[in-house]
Amino acid sequence: MQQLKYQLKNIRRDKLCLLTFLLPIIVGIAINLLPAINFQTISELSFGCIKNDLPEEDAAWLLQNGNLTEFETKDKLEDAVNDPATQMIGVLRSESGICTVLSGDELELYRTIGKTLPQLYENSGKETVFLKTVVPITADYDGLKFLLIVITLITAMFMGCTFNSMNIIGEKEDGIAFVNQILPMNTQTYILQKLALGFLGGIISTSVTAFLCIKINFKQIIPFFLLIVLAVYIASLIGLFIGYASSGMMMGITYIKMIMIVFLAFPVLIYLMIPAGSTIYLLSYLLPSSAAFYGLMDLLSGQAESLWINLMILAGHTVIWNFVFLYLSKYRTKKVHQI
C-alpha cells in the first residue's frame, strides 16, 4: 500500500499522466452533452448549379439527396467545384437530363456518385416494383459518432501505459530504481506493484468514459468488462516496457507518442479502408489494440459472435505479452545480480 501511495504521489507531479487520465473523460462529457447533433450531416452530399439553369423538378430531386447551392455563372460554379476544401458536385442541364462537373481530386465516393448521378436521375423517373425490407437499428449511434466513441475509449484504455512508463522513468531519474533492484521481493510481486496503479487508473478512466458515452444492456456488461480488463492490462504492461527501455523523460514521451499513434491510427485506418477478412485486415490483429478496437465496434453494433472472437485474440495477446515481460524481467534481474 505504501508503494502505491508513493507511485500516486510521483504520478500527480506529471501533467502528461493527468491529461491522459482526464482527456477521454472530457471528450466523453462533450459527446454526452451534444446528443442532438446528427453526425451524418457532416458527410451529406453537396451539389452546385447555375441559377435558373435547372428545371424546378430537377432542383427538387437534388434537394432530396443533399444540399444545393446556386451560382451566378458557370465560372463561379467551377471555382466552387475545384475548391479543395469542398467535395461539391456540379450539376448542369443537358439534352438527356443532367450532366455533372467534377474537379478530379474528389474522394472516390464522391467521384463515383458524380459519374453515376445522370443515370440515377434518369432512372428516378421510371416506375419500378421492388420489395422493401425494414432493418431495425440495433444502436442509436450514427457512423461518425460511433467511431468517435470507440476512439475515445481506446485512448482511455491506453492511460495505463502512460502512468506506468512515467512512474518508472521518474524513479530512474530520482535514483529509486537502484533501491528497487535490491529489495527482497520476487519478480511477480514487483510487477504487480508496478502494474497496479496504471491498471486501476485505466479501468477507472475507461469506465467513466464509457458511462458518459454509451448505453450498455445487461447482456453486454460481462464481455465489455472483460474487454476493458484485458486491453488495459496489456496497455499497462507496455508501459513497463517503455519505462525500462527509456533512458530519460523525453525519450519516454517519444516512445509513448510513437506507440500511441501506431496503436490508435492503424486499427482505425484499416477498419475504414480495408475490407474485413482480407489478409491485411487479419494481419492487423498482430497489434493488441486492433482486437480491442474491433471488439468495441462489435459490442456497440450488437455483433456478439465477432465480439467473443476478438476477446479470445485479446486474451492471447495478454498471455504472450505477459510471458515476454516475465522472461525479460528475470533476465534483467539476473544480469543485475551478476554485476
Short mmCIF file of C-alpha atoms in Angstrom, two decimals:
data_model
loop_
_atom_site.label_atom_id
_atom_site.label_comp_id
_atom_site.label_asym_id
_atom_site.label_seq_id
_atom_site.Cartn_x
_atom_site.Cartn_y
_atom_site.Cartn_z
CA MET A 1 0.00 0.00 0.00
CA GLN A 2 2.85 2.37 0.87
CA GLN A 3 4.43 1.67 -2.53
CA LEU A 4 1.16 2.56 -4.29
CA LYS A 5 0.89 5.81 -2.34
CA TYR A 6 4.40 6.77 -3.40
CA GLN A 7 3.68 5.94 -7.03
CA LEU A 8 0.49 8.00 -6.94
CA LYS A 9 2.38 10.94 -5.42
CA ASN A 10 5.02 10.63 -8.13
CA ILE A 11 2.40 10.47 -10.89
CA ARG A 12 0.50 13.55 -9.64
CA ARG A 13 3.50 15.69 -10.49
CA ASP A 14 3.34 14.63 -14.14
CA LYS A 15 0.90 16.71 -16.18
CA LEU A 16 1.04 14.23 -19.07
CA CYS A 17 -0.42 11.50 -16.86
CA LEU A 18 -3.16 13.76 -15.55
CA LEU A 19 -4.02 14.88 -19.08
CA THR A 20 -4.10 11.27 -20.30
CA PHE A 21 -6.49 10.38 -17.48
CA LEU A 22 -8.82 13.37 -17.86
CA LEU A 23 -8.85 13.86 -21.65
CA PRO A 24 -11.06 10.82 -22.51
CA ILE A 25 -13.47 11.80 -19.72
CA ILE A 26 -13.69 15.38 -21.01
CA VAL A 27 -14.32 14.12 -24.56
CA GLY A 28 -16.94 11.72 -23.18
CA ILE A 29 -18.71 14.62 -21.46
CA ALA A 30 -18.62 16.61 -24.72
CA ILE A 31 -20.14 13.70 -26.65
CA ASN A 32 -22.81 13.24 -24.00
CA LEU A 33 -23.71 16.95 -23.97
CA LEU A 34 -24.23 17.05 -27.74
CA PRO A 35 -26.73 14.23 -28.32
CA ALA A 36 -28.86 16.20 -30.75
CA ILE A 37 -26.12 16.59 -33.36
CA ASN A 38 -26.56 14.29 -36.32
CA PHE A 39 -23.03 13.44 -37.38
CA GLN A 40 -24.31 12.05 -40.66
CA THR A 41 -24.98 15.58 -41.90
CA ILE A 42 -21.24 16.18 -41.98
CA SER A 43 -20.97 13.77 -44.90
CA GLU A 44 -24.17 14.96 -46.66
CA LEU A 45 -23.84 15.39 -50.42
CA SER A 46 -23.33 18.92 -51.74
CA PHE A 47 -24.48 19.92 -55.23
CA GLY A 48 -23.95 23.15 -57.13
CA CYS A 49 -25.79 24.55 -60.14
CA ILE A 50 -26.14 27.75 -62.18
CA LYS A 51 -29.02 29.98 -61.15
CA ASN A 52 -32.19 29.37 -63.21
CA ASP A 53 -30.44 26.65 -65.22
CA LEU A 54 -32.15 23.56 -63.85
CA PRO A 55 -35.92 22.94 -64.03
CA GLU A 56 -37.74 23.03 -60.71
CA GLU A 57 -38.26 19.24 -60.65
CA ASP A 58 -34.53 18.66 -61.17
CA ALA A 59 -33.62 21.04 -58.36
CA ALA A 60 -36.22 19.41 -56.09
CA TRP A 61 -34.74 15.96 -56.80
CA LEU A 62 -31.23 17.16 -55.91
CA LEU A 63 -32.51 18.74 -52.69
CA GLN A 64 -33.96 15.38 -51.69
CA ASN A 65 -30.48 13.88 -51.86
CA GLY A 66 -28.28 16.66 -50.44
CA ASN A 67 -27.61 20.38 -50.30
CA LEU A 68 -27.98 22.54 -53.42
CA THR A 69 -26.14 25.84 -53.91
CA GLU A 70 -26.87 28.19 -56.82
CA PHE A 71 -24.15 30.28 -58.54
CA GLU A 72 -24.48 33.27 -60.83
CA THR A 73 -22.17 31.99 -63.58
CA LYS A 74 -20.60 28.76 -64.77
CA ASP A 75 -17.15 30.05 -63.84
CA LYS A 76 -18.17 30.55 -60.22
CA LEU A 77 -19.66 27.07 -60.17
CA GLU A 78 -16.43 25.56 -61.50
CA ASP A 79 -14.40 27.52 -58.93
CA ALA A 80 -16.54 26.08 -56.13
CA VAL A 81 -16.23 22.55 -57.52
CA ASN A 82 -12.43 22.90 -57.85
CA ASP A 83 -12.05 24.28 -54.32
CA PRO A 84 -10.00 21.65 -52.37
CA ALA A 85 -11.96 22.46 -49.21
CA THR A 86 -15.21 21.15 -50.70
CA GLN A 87 -16.49 17.93 -52.21
CA MET A 88 -19.14 19.71 -54.29
CA ILE A 89 -20.58 18.05 -57.40
CA GLY A 90 -21.55 20.49 -60.15
CA VAL A 91 -24.82 19.79 -61.98
CA LEU A 92 -25.76 21.26 -65.38
CA ARG A 93 -28.78 20.81 -67.63
CA SER A 94 -28.23 18.65 -70.72
CA GLU A 95 -30.33 17.31 -73.60
CA SER A 96 -30.76 13.94 -71.87
CA GLY A 97 -31.48 15.42 -68.44
CA ILE A 98 -28.47 16.48 -66.35
CA CYS A 99 -24.69 16.22 -66.51
CA THR A 100 -22.10 16.65 -63.76
CA VAL A 101 -18.95 18.72 -63.33
CA LEU A 102 -16.14 17.19 -61.26
CA SER A 103 -12.76 18.56 -60.18
CA GLY A 104 -10.89 15.26 -60.46
CA ASP A 105 -9.42 15.28 -56.96
CA GLU A 106 -12.55 14.25 -55.07
CA LEU A 107 -12.74 11.29 -52.75
CA GLU A 108 -13.56 8.08 -54.58
CA LEU A 109 -17.05 8.05 -53.06
CA TYR A 110 -17.99 11.47 -54.47
CA ARG A 111 -16.33 10.75 -57.82
CA THR A 112 -18.43 7.61 -58.21
CA ILE A 113 -21.61 9.46 -57.22
CA GLY A 114 -20.83 12.25 -59.69
CA LYS A 115 -20.29 9.81 -62.56
CA THR A 116 -23.47 7.84 -61.87
CA LEU A 117 -25.71 10.81 -60.96
CA PRO A 118 -27.10 11.35 -64.51
CA GLN A 119 -28.09 7.68 -64.74
CA LEU A 120 -29.61 7.78 -61.26
CA TYR A 121 -31.67 10.82 -62.27
CA GLU A 122 -32.84 9.12 -65.45
CA ASN A 123 -33.89 6.02 -63.53
CA SER A 124 -35.68 8.08 -60.89
CA GLY A 125 -38.45 8.84 -63.39
CA LYS A 126 -39.08 5.20 -64.21
CA GLU A 127 -41.62 3.18 -62.33
CA THR A 128 -40.07 0.17 -60.67
CA VAL A 129 -41.53 -2.55 -58.49
CA PHE A 130 -39.41 -3.77 -55.64
CA LEU A 131 -39.74 -5.29 -52.19
CA LYS A 132 -38.90 -3.22 -49.13
CA THR A 133 -37.20 -4.74 -46.12
CA VAL A 134 -37.03 -2.69 -42.94
CA VAL A 135 -33.85 -3.40 -40.98
CA PRO A 136 -34.18 -2.39 -37.31
CA ILE A 137 -31.44 -0.20 -35.87
CA THR A 138 -29.51 -2.07 -33.17
CA ALA A 139 -27.91 1.06 -31.73
CA ASP A 140 -28.74 4.74 -31.62
CA TYR A 141 -25.32 5.83 -32.85
CA ASP A 142 -24.62 7.01 -36.37
CA GLY A 143 -21.39 6.18 -38.16
CA LEU A 144 -19.05 9.05 -37.29
CA LYS A 145 -20.21 9.42 -33.70
CA PHE A 146 -19.95 5.65 -33.36
CA LEU A 147 -16.30 5.78 -34.45
CA LEU A 148 -15.52 8.78 -32.24
CA ILE A 149 -16.80 6.97 -29.14
CA VAL A 150 -14.64 3.90 -29.82
CA ILE A 151 -11.50 6.00 -30.42
CA THR A 152 -12.15 7.83 -27.14
CA LEU A 153 -12.49 4.54 -25.24
CA ILE A 154 -9.30 3.15 -26.77
CA THR A 155 -7.49 6.33 -25.71
CA ALA A 156 -8.77 5.86 -22.15
CA MET A 157 -7.55 2.26 -22.14
CA PHE A 158 -4.09 3.46 -23.16
CA MET A 159 -3.84 5.58 -20.00
CA GLY A 160 -2.22 2.76 -18.00
CA CYS A 161 0.70 2.76 -20.43
CA THR A 162 1.45 6.42 -19.74
CA PHE A 163 1.07 6.04 -15.97
CA ASN A 164 3.43 3.08 -15.65
CA SER A 165 6.08 4.33 -18.04
CA MET A 166 6.21 7.78 -16.41
CA ASN A 167 6.37 6.14 -12.98
CA ILE A 168 9.39 4.01 -13.84
CA ILE A 169 11.16 6.84 -15.66
CA GLY A 170 10.57 9.11 -12.66
CA GLU A 171 12.09 6.50 -10.34
CA LYS A 172 15.12 6.25 -12.62
CA GLU A 173 15.68 9.99 -12.51
CA ASP A 174 15.23 10.09 -8.71
CA GLY A 175 17.59 7.15 -8.17
CA ILE A 176 14.86 4.96 -6.63
CA ALA A 177 15.30 2.36 -9.37
CA PHE A 178 18.59 1.30 -7.80
CA VAL A 179 16.87 0.74 -4.46
CA ASN A 180 14.15 -1.36 -6.11
CA GLN A 181 16.77 -3.68 -7.57
CA ILE A 182 17.91 -4.84 -4.13
CA LEU A 183 14.52 -5.05 -2.42
CA PRO A 184 13.66 -8.51 -1.02
CA MET A 185 10.75 -9.27 -3.35
CA ASN A 186 10.25 -11.68 -6.23
CA THR A 187 9.68 -10.65 -9.84
CA GLN A 188 5.93 -11.31 -9.80
CA THR A 189 5.35 -9.11 -6.73
CA TYR A 190 7.39 -6.27 -8.20
CA ILE A 191 5.49 -6.45 -11.50
CA LEU A 192 2.12 -6.43 -9.73
CA GLN A 193 3.11 -3.34 -7.74
CA LYS A 194 4.19 -1.53 -10.89
CA LEU A 195 1.12 -2.59 -12.84
CA ALA A 196 -1.41 -1.79 -10.13
CA LEU A 197 -1.62 1.99 -10.44
CA GLY A 198 -1.75 2.17 -14.24
CA PHE A 199 -4.17 -0.75 -14.39
CA LEU A 200 -6.60 0.71 -11.84
CA GLY A 201 -6.32 4.19 -13.38
CA GLY A 202 -7.04 2.80 -16.86
CA ILE A 203 -10.06 0.86 -15.57
CA ILE A 204 -11.47 3.95 -13.87
CA SER A 205 -10.85 6.27 -16.82
CA THR A 206 -12.35 3.83 -19.34
CA SER A 207 -15.35 3.01 -17.14
CA VAL A 208 -16.20 6.68 -16.53
CA THR A 209 -15.80 7.49 -20.23
CA ALA A 210 -17.98 4.52 -21.21
CA PHE A 211 -20.64 5.56 -18.69
CA LEU A 212 -20.76 9.01 -20.30
CA CYS A 213 -20.67 7.88 -23.94
CA ILE A 214 -22.57 4.64 -24.40
CA LYS A 215 -25.57 2.68 -23.20
CA ILE A 216 -24.83 -0.96 -22.43
CA ASN A 217 -27.55 -3.53 -21.85
CA PHE A 218 -27.26 -6.23 -19.21
CA LYS A 219 -26.02 -8.92 -21.61
CA GLN A 220 -23.13 -6.72 -22.76
CA ILE A 221 -21.76 -5.94 -19.30
CA ILE A 222 -19.61 -9.08 -18.90
CA PRO A 223 -17.94 -9.01 -22.36
CA PHE A 224 -17.42 -5.25 -22.07
CA PHE A 225 -15.79 -5.65 -18.66
CA LEU A 226 -13.52 -8.42 -19.97
CA LEU A 227 -12.57 -6.24 -22.94
CA ILE A 228 -11.63 -3.35 -20.66
CA VAL A 229 -9.63 -5.54 -18.26
CA LEU A 230 -7.62 -7.27 -21.00
CA ALA A 231 -6.94 -4.11 -23.03
CA VAL A 232 -5.96 -2.02 -20.00
CA TYR A 233 -3.71 -4.79 -18.67
CA ILE A 234 -1.83 -5.01 -21.98
CA ALA A 235 -1.50 -1.21 -22.14
CA SER A 236 -0.14 -1.15 -18.58
CA LEU A 237 2.32 -3.91 -19.44
CA ILE A 238 3.52 -1.98 -22.49
CA GLY A 239 4.06 0.98 -20.17
CA LEU A 240 6.54 -1.12 -18.19
CA PHE A 241 8.38 -1.99 -21.40
CA ILE A 242 8.64 1.70 -22.28
CA GLY A 243 9.74 2.63 -18.76
CA TYR A 244 12.58 0.13 -18.75
CA ALA A 245 13.67 0.95 -22.31
CA SER A 246 13.69 4.75 -21.86
CA SER A 247 16.85 6.49 -20.78
CA GLY A 248 15.08 9.70 -19.83
CA MET A 249 11.80 11.59 -19.72
CA MET A 250 11.97 12.97 -23.27
CA MET A 251 12.82 9.56 -24.71
CA GLY A 252 9.93 8.03 -22.78
CA ILE A 253 7.46 10.63 -24.08
CA THR A 254 8.71 9.98 -27.62
CA TYR A 255 8.18 6.23 -27.24
CA ILE A 256 4.70 6.78 -25.79
CA LYS A 257 3.61 9.04 -28.64
CA MET A 258 5.01 6.72 -31.30
CA ILE A 259 3.32 3.65 -29.85
CA MET A 260 0.09 5.55 -29.23
CA ILE A 261 -0.04 6.69 -32.86
CA VAL A 262 0.58 3.14 -34.10
CA PHE A 263 -1.88 1.54 -31.70
CA LEU A 264 -4.65 4.07 -32.41
CA ALA A 265 -4.18 5.05 -36.05
CA PHE A 266 -3.59 1.63 -37.63
CA PRO A 267 -6.82 -0.06 -36.45
CA VAL A 268 -8.90 2.98 -37.44
CA LEU A 269 -7.36 3.26 -40.92
CA ILE A 270 -7.61 -0.47 -41.56
CA TYR A 271 -11.20 -0.55 -40.34
CA LEU A 272 -12.15 2.30 -42.69
CA MET A 273 -10.11 1.33 -45.75
CA ILE A 274 -9.53 -2.43 -45.73
CA PRO A 275 -12.37 -4.97 -46.19
CA ALA A 276 -12.92 -7.35 -43.29
CA GLY A 277 -11.46 -10.79 -43.85
CA SER A 278 -8.66 -9.61 -46.15
CA THR A 279 -5.03 -10.53 -45.46
CA ILE A 280 -4.08 -7.04 -44.29
CA TYR A 281 -7.13 -6.94 -42.02
CA LEU A 282 -6.14 -10.24 -40.42
CA LEU A 283 -2.52 -9.14 -40.06
CA SER A 284 -3.72 -6.09 -38.13
CA TYR A 285 -4.53 -8.45 -35.25
CA LEU A 286 -0.79 -8.54 -34.55
CA LEU A 287 -1.48 -5.28 -32.72
CA PRO A 288 -3.44 -5.86 -29.49
CA SER A 289 -5.22 -2.53 -29.98
CA SER A 290 -6.82 -3.90 -33.17
CA ALA A 291 -8.63 -6.64 -31.26
CA ALA A 292 -9.75 -4.08 -28.67
CA PHE A 293 -10.92 -1.63 -31.37
CA TYR A 294 -12.78 -4.24 -33.42
CA GLY A 295 -14.23 -5.70 -30.22
CA LEU A 296 -15.67 -2.35 -29.18
CA MET A 297 -17.14 -1.81 -32.64
CA ASP A 298 -18.74 -5.27 -32.46
CA LEU A 299 -20.05 -4.58 -28.96
CA LEU A 300 -21.75 -1.32 -29.91
CA SER A 301 -23.15 -2.79 -33.14
CA GLY A 302 -24.50 -5.88 -31.37
CA GLN A 303 -22.33 -8.48 -33.17
CA ALA A 304 -21.89 -10.92 -30.30
CA GLU A 305 -20.12 -13.68 -32.24
CA SER A 306 -17.35 -11.44 -33.58
CA LEU A 307 -17.01 -9.80 -30.17
CA TRP A 308 -16.08 -13.07 -28.46
CA ILE A 309 -13.56 -13.86 -31.21
CA ASN A 310 -11.87 -10.51 -30.61
CA LEU A 311 -11.90 -11.18 -26.87
CA MET A 312 -10.11 -14.51 -27.38
CA ILE A 313 -7.49 -12.82 -29.59
CA LEU A 314 -7.01 -10.14 -26.93
CA ALA A 315 -6.62 -12.84 -24.26
CA GLY A 316 -3.97 -14.50 -26.42
CA HIS A 317 -2.09 -11.20 -26.64
CA THR A 318 -2.29 -10.91 -22.84
CA VAL A 319 -0.66 -14.30 -22.34
CA ILE A 320 2.09 -13.63 -24.91
CA TRP A 321 2.97 -10.14 -23.69
CA ASN A 322 2.93 -11.29 -20.07
CA PHE A 323 5.25 -14.22 -20.84
CA VAL A 324 7.68 -12.00 -22.75
CA PHE A 325 7.80 -9.43 -19.97
CA LEU A 326 8.37 -12.06 -17.26
CA TYR A 327 11.20 -13.58 -19.29
CA LEU A 328 12.84 -10.20 -19.87
CA SER A 329 12.41 -9.24 -16.21
CA LYS A 330 14.11 -12.42 -15.00
CA TYR A 331 16.92 -11.91 -17.49
CA ARG A 332 17.32 -8.31 -16.39
CA THR A 333 17.31 -9.25 -12.69
CA LYS A 334 19.87 -11.99 -13.27
CA LYS A 335 22.11 -9.57 -15.15
CA VAL A 336 21.90 -7.00 -12.32
CA HIS A 337 22.87 -9.60 -9.68
CA GLN A 338 25.84 -10.68 -11.80
CA ILE A 339 27.07 -7.11 -11.87
#
